[in-house]
PDB file of N, CA and C in Angstrom:
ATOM      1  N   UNK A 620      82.898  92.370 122.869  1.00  0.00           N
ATOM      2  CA  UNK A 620      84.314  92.227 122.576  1.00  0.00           C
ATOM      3  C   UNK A 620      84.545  92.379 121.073  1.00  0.00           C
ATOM      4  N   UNK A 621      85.376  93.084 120.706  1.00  0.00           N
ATOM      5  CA  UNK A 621      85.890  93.184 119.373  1.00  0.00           C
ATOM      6  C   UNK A 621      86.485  92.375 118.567  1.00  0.00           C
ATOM      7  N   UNK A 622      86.007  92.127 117.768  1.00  0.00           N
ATOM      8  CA  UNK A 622      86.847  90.974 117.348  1.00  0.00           C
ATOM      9  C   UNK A 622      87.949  91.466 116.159  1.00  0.00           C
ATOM     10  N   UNK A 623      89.161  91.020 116.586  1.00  0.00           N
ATOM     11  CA  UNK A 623      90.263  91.486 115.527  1.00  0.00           C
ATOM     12  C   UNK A 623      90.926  91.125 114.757  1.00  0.00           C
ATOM     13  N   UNK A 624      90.159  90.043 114.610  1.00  0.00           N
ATOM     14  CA  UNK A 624      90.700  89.591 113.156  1.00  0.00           C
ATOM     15  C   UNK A 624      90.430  89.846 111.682  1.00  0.00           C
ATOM     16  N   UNK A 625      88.703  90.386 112.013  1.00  0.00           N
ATOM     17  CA  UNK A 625      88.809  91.417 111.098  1.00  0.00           C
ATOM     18  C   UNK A 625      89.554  92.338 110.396  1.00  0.00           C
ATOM     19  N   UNK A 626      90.167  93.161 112.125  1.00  0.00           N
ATOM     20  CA  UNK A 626      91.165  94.259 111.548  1.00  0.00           C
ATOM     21  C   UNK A 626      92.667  94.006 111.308  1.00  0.00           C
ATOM     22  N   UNK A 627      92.922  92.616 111.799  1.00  0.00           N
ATOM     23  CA  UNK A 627      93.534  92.036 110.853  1.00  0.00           C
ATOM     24  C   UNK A 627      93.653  91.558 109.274  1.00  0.00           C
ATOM     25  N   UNK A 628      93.052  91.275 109.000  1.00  0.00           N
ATOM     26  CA  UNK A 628      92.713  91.257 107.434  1.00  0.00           C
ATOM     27  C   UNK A 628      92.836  92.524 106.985  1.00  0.00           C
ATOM     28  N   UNK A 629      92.019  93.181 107.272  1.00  0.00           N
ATOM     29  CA  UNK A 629      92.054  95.020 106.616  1.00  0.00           C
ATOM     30  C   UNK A 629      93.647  95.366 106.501  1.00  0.00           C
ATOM     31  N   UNK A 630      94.024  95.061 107.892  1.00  0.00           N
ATOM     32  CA  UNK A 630      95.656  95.537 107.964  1.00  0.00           C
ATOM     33  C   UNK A 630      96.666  94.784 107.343  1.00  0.00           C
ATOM     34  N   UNK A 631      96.456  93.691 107.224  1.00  0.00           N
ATOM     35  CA  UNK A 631      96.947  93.016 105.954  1.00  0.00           C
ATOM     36  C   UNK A 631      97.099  93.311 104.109  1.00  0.00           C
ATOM     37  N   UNK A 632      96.043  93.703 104.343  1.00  0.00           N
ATOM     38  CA  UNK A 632      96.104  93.878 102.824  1.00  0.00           C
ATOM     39  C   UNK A 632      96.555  95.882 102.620  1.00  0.00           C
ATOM     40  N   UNK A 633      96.169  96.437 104.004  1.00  0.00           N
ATOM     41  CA  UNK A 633      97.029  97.836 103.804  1.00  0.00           C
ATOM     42  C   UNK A 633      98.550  97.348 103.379  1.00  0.00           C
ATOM     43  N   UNK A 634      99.119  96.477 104.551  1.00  0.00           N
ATOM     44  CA  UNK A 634     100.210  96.426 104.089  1.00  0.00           C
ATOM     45  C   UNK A 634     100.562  96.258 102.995  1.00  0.00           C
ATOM     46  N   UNK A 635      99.947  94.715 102.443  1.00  0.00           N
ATOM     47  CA  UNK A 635     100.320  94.536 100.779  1.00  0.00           C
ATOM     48  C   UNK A 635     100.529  95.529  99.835  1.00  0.00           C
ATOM     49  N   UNK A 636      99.397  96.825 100.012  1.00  0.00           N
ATOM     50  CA  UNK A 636      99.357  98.168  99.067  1.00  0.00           C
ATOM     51  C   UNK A 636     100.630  98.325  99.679  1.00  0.00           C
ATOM     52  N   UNK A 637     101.149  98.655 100.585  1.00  0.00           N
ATOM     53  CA  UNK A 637     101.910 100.061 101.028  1.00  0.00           C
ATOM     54  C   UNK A 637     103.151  99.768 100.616  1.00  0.00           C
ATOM     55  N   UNK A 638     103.160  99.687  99.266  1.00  0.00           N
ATOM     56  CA  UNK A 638     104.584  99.676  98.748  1.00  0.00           C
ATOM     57  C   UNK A 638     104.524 100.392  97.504  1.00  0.00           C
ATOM     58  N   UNK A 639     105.313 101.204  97.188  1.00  0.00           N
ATOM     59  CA  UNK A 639     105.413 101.908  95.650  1.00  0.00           C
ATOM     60  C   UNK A 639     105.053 100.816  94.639  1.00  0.00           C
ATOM     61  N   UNK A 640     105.834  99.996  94.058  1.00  0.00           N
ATOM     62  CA  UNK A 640     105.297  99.223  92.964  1.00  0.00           C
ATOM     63  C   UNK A 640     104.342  98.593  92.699  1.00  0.00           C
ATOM     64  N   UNK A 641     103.880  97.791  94.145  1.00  0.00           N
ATOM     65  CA  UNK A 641     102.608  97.541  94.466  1.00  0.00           C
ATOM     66  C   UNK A 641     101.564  98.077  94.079  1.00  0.00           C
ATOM     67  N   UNK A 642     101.567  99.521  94.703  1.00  0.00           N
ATOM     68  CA  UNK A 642     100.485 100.594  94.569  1.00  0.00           C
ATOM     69  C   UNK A 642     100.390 100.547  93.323  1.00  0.00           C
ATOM     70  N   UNK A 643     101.521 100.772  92.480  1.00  0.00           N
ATOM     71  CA  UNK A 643     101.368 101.367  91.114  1.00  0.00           C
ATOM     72  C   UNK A 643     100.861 100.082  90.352  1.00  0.00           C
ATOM     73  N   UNK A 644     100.979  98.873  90.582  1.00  0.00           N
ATOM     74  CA  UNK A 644     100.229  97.886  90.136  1.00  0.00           C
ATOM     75  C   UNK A 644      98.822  97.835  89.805  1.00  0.00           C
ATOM     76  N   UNK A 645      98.153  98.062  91.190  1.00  0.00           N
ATOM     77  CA  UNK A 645      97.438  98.020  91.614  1.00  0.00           C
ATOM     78  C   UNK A 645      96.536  99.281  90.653  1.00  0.00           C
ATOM     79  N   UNK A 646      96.797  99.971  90.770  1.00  0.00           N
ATOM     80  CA  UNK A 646      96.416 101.654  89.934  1.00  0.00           C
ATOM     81  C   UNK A 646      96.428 101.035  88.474  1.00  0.00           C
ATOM     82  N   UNK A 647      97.277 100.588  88.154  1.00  0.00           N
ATOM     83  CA  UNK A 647      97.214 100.138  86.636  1.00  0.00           C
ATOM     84  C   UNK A 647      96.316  98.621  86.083  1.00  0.00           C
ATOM     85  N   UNK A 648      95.816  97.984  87.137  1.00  0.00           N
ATOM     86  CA  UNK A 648      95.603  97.296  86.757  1.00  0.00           C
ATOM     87  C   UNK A 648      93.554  97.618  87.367  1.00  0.00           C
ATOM     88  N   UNK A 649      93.560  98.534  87.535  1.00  0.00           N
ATOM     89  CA  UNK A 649      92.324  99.440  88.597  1.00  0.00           C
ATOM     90  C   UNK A 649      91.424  99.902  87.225  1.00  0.00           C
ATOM     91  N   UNK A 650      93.190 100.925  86.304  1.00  0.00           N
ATOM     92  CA  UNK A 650      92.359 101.927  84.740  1.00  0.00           C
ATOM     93  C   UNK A 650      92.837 100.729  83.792  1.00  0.00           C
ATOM     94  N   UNK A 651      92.596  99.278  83.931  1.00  0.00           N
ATOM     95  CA  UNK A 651      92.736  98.475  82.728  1.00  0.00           C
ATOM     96  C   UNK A 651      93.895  97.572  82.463  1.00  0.00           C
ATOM     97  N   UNK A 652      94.801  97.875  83.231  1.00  0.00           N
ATOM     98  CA  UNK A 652      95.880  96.830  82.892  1.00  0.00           C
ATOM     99  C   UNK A 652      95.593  95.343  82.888  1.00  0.00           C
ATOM    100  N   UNK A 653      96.605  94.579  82.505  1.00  0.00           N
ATOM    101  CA  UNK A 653      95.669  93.404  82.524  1.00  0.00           C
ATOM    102  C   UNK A 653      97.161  92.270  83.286  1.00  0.00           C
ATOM    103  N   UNK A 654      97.768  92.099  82.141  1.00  0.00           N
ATOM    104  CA  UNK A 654      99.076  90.876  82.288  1.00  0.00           C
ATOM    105  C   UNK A 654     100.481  91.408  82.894  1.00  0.00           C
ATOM    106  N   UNK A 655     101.349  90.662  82.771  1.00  0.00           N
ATOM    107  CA  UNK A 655     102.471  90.493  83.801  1.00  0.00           C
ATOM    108  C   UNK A 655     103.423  91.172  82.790  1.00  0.00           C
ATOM    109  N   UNK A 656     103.333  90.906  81.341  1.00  0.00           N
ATOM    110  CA  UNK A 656     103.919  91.608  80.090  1.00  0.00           C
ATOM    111  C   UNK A 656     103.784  93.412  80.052  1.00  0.00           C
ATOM    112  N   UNK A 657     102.513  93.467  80.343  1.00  0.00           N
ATOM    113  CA  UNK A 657     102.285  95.261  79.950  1.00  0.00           C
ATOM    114  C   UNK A 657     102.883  95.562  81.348  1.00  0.00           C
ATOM    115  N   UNK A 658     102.303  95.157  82.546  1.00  0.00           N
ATOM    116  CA  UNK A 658     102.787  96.187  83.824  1.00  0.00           C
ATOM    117  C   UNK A 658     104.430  95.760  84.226  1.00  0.00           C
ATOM    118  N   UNK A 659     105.144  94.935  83.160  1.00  0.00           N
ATOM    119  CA  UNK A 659     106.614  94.457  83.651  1.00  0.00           C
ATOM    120  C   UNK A 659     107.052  96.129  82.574  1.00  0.00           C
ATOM    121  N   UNK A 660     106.048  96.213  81.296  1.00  0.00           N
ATOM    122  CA  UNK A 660     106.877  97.371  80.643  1.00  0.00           C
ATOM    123  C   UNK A 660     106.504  98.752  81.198  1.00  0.00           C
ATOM    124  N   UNK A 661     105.451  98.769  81.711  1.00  0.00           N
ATOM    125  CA  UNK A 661     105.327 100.167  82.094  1.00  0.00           C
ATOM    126  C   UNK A 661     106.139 100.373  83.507  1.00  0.00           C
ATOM    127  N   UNK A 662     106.601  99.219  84.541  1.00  0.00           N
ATOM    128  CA  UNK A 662     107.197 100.028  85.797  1.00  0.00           C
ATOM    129  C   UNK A 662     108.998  99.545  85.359  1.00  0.00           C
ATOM    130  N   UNK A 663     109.823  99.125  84.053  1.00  0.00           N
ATOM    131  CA  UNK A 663     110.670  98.815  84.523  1.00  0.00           C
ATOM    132  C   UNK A 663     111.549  97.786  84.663  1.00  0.00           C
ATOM    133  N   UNK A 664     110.655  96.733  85.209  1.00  0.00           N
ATOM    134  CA  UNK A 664     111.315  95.768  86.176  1.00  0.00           C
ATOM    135  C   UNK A 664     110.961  94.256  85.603  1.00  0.00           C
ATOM    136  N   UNK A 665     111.972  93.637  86.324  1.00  0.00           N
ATOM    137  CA  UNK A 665     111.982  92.324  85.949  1.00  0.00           C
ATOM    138  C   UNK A 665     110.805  91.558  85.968  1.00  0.00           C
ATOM    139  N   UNK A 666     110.474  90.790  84.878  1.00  0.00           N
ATOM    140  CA  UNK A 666     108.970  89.786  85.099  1.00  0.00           C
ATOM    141  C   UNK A 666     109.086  89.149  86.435  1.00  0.00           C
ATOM    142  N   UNK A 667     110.255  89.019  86.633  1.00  0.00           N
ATOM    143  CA  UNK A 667     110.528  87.781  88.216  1.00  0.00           C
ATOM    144  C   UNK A 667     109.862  89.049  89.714  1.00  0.00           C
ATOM    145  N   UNK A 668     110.387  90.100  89.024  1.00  0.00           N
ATOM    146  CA  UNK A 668     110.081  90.806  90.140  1.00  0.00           C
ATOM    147  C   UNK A 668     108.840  91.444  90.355  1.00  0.00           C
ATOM    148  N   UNK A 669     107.970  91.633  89.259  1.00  0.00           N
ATOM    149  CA  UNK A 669     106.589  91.500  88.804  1.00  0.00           C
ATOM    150  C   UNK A 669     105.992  90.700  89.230  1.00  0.00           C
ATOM    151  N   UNK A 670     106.273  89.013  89.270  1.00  0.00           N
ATOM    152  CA  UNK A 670     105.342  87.993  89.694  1.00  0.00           C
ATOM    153  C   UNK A 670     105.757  88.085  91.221  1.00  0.00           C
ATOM    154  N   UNK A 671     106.227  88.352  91.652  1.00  0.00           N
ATOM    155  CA  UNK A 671     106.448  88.436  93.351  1.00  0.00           C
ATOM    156  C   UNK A 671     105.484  89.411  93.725  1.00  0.00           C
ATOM    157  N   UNK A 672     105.332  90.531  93.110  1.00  0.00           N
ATOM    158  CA  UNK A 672     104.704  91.592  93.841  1.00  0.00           C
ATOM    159  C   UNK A 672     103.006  91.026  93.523  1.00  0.00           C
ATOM    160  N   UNK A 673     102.870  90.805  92.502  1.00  0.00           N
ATOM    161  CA  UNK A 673     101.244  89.879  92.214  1.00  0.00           C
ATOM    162  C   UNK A 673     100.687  89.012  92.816  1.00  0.00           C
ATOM    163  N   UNK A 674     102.343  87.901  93.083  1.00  0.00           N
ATOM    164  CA  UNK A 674     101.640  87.015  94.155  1.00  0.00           C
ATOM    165  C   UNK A 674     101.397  87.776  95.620  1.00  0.00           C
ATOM    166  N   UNK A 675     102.346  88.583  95.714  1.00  0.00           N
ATOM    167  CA  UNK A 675     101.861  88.944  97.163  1.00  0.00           C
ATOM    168  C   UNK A 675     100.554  89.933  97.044  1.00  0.00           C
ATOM    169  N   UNK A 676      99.502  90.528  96.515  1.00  0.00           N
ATOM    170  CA  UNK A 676      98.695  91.272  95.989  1.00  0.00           C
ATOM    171  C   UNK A 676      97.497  90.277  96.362  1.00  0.00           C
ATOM    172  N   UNK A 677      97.713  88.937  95.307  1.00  0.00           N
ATOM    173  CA  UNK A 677      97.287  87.968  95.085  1.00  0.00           C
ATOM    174  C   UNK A 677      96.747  87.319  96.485  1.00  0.00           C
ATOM    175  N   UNK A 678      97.973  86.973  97.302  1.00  0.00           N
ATOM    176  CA  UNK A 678      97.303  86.123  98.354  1.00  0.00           C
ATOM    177  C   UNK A 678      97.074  87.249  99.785  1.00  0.00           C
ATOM    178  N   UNK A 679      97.053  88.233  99.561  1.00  0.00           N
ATOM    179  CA  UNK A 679      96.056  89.291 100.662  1.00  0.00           C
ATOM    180  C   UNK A 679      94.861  89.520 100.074  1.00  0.00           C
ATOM    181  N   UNK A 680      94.501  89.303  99.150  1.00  0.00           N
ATOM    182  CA  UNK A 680      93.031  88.854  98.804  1.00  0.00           C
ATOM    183  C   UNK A 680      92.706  90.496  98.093  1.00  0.00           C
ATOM    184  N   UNK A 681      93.855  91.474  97.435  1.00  0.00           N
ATOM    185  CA  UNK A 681      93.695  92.083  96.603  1.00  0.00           C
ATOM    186  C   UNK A 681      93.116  92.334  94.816  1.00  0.00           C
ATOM    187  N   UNK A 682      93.866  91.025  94.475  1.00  0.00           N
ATOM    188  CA  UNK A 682      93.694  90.804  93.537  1.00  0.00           C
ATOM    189  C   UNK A 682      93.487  89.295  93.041  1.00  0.00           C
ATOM    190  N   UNK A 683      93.465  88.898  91.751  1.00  0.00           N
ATOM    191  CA  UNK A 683      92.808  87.910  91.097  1.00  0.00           C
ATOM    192  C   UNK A 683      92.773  87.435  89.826  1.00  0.00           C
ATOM    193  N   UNK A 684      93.718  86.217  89.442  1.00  0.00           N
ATOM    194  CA  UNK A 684      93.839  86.139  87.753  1.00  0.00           C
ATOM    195  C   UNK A 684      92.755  85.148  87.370  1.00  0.00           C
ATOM    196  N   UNK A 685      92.454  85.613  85.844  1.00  0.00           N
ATOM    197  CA  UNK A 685      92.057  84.409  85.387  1.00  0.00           C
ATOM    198  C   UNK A 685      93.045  83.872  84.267  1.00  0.00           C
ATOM    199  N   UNK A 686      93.314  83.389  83.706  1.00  0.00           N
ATOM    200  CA  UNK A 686      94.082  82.312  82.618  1.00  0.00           C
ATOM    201  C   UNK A 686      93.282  82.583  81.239  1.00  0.00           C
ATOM    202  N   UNK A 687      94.011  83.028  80.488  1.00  0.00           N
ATOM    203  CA  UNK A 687      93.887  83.055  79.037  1.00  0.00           C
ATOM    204  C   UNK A 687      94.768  83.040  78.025  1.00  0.00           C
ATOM    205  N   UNK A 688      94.366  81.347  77.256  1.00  0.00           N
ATOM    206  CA  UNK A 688      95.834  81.311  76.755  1.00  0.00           C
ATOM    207  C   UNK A 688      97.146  80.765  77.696  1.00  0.00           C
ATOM    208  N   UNK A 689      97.918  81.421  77.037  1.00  0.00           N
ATOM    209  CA  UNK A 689      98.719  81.492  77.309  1.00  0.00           C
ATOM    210  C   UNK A 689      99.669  82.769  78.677  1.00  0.00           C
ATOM    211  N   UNK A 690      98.546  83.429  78.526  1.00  0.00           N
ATOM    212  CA  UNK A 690      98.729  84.350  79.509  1.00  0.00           C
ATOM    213  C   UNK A 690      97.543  84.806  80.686  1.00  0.00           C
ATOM    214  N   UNK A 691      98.128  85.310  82.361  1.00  0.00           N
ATOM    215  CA  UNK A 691      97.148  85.447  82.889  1.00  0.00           C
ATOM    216  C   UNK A 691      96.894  86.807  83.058  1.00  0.00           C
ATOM    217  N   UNK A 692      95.360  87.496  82.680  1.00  0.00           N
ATOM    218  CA  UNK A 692      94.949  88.637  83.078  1.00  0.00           C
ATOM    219  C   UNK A 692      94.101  88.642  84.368  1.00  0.00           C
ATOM    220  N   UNK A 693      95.386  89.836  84.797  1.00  0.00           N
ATOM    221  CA  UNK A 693      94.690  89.859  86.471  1.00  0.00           C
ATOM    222  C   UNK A 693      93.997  91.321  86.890  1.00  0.00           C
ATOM    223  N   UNK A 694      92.608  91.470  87.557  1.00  0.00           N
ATOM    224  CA  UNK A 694      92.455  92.175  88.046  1.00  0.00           C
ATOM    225  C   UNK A 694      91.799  92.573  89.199  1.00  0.00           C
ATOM    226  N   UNK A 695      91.990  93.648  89.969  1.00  0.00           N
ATOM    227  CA  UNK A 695      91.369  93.895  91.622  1.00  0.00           C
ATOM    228  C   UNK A 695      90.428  93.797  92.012  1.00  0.00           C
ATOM    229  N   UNK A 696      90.158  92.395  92.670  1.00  0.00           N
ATOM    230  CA  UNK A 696      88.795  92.215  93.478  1.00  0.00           C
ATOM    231  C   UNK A 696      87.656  92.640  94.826  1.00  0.00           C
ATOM    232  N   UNK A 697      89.044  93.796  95.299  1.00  0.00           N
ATOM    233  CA  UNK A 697      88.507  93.711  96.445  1.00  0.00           C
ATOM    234  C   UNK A 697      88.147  95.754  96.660  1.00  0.00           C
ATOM    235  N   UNK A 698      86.878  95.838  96.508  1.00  0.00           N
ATOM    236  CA  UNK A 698      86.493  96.878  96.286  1.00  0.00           C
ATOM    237  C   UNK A 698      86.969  98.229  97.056  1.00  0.00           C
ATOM    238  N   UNK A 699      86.773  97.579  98.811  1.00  0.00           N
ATOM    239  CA  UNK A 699      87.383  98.339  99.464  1.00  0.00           C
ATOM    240  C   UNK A 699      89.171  98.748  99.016  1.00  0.00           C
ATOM    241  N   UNK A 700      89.887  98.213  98.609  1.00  0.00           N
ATOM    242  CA  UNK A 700      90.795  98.532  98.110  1.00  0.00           C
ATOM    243  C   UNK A 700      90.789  99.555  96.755  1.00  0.00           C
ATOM    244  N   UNK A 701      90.069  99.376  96.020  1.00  0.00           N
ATOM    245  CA  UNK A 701      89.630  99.972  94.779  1.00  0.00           C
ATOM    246  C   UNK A 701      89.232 101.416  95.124  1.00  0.00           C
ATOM    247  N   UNK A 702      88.339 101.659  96.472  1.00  0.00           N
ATOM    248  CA  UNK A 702      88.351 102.918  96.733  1.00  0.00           C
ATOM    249  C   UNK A 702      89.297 103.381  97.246  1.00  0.00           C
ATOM    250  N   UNK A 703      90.026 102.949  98.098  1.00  0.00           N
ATOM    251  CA  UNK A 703      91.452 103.450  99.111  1.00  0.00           C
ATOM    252  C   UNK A 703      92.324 103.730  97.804  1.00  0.00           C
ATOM    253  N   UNK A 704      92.701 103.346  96.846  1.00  0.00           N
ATOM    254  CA  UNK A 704      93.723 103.764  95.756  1.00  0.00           C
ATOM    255  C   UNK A 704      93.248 104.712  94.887  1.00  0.00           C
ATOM    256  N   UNK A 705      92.201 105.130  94.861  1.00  0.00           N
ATOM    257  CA  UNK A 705      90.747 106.219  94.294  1.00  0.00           C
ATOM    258  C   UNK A 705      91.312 107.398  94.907  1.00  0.00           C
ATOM    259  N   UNK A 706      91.021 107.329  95.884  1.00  0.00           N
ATOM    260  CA  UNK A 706      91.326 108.264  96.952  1.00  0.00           C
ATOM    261  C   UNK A 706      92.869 108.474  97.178  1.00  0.00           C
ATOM    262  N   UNK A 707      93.688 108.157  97.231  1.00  0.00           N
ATOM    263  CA  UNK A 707      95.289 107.769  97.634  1.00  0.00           C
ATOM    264  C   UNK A 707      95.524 108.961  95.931  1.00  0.00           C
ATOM    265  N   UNK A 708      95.242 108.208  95.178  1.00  0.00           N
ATOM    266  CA  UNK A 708      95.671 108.407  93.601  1.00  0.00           C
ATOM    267  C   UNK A 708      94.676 109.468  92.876  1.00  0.00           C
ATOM    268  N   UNK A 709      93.608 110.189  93.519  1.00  0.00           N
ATOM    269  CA  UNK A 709      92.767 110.406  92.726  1.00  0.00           C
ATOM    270  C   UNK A 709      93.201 111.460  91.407  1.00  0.00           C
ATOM    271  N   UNK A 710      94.319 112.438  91.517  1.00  0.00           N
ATOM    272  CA  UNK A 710      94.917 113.007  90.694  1.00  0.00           C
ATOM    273  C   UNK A 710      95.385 112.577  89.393  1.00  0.00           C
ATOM    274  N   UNK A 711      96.338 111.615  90.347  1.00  0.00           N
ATOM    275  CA  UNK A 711      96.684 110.308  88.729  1.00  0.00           C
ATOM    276  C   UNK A 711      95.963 109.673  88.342  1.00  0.00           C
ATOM    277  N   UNK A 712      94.938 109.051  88.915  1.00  0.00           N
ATOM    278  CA  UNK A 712      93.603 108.522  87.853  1.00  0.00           C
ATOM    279  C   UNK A 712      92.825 109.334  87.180  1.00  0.00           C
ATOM    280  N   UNK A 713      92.834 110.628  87.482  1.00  0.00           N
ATOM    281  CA  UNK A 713      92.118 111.528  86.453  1.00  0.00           C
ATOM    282  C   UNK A 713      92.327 111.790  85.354  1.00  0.00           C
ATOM    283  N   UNK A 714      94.062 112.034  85.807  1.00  0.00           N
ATOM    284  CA  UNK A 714      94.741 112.821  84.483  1.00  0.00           C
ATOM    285  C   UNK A 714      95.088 111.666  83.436  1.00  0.00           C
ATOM    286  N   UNK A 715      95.388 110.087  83.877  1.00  0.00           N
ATOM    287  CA  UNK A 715      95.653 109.356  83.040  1.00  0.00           C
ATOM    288  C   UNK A 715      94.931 108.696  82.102  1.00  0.00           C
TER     289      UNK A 715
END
């Protein structure tokens, strides 16, 4: 018997990616990004709306801060993800 909760989890955290800003988070924080400051200036958008998309990143078991200072640098823990956005992006990670 299969067990699916596995592919639950997997499909969980697809979802988390499968959003534009997300993704692009995710990509930036893949070639080096670090805090909630640089990726609020490179997509745009509100810090409020920044920490929503992190936490949700965050608790599908994508990603991962540590605390420094005054600020937290976060980055992607979960490898299989690291290749799926490799692959998804590989154009824009080349050229950037």
């Amino acid at each position: 018997m299969i067990d699916l909760k596995i592919y639950e989890k997997k499909a969980d955290k697809i979802k988390a990616l499968a959003h534009p800003q997300r993704l692009c988070i995710v990509k930036g924080l893949i070639e080096g990004g670090c805090n909630v400051t640089k990726i609020q200036e490179c997509l745009g958008l509100p810090q409020s709306t920044v920490s929503q998309h992190l936490a949700k990143l965050k608790s599908a078991g994508i990603i991962d801060g540590e605390r420094k200072g005054l600020e937290i640098c976060y980055r992607v823990i979960d490898e299989d993800i690291i290749d799926i956005v490799k692959v998804l992006l590989k154009d824009e990670i080349k050229n950037s």
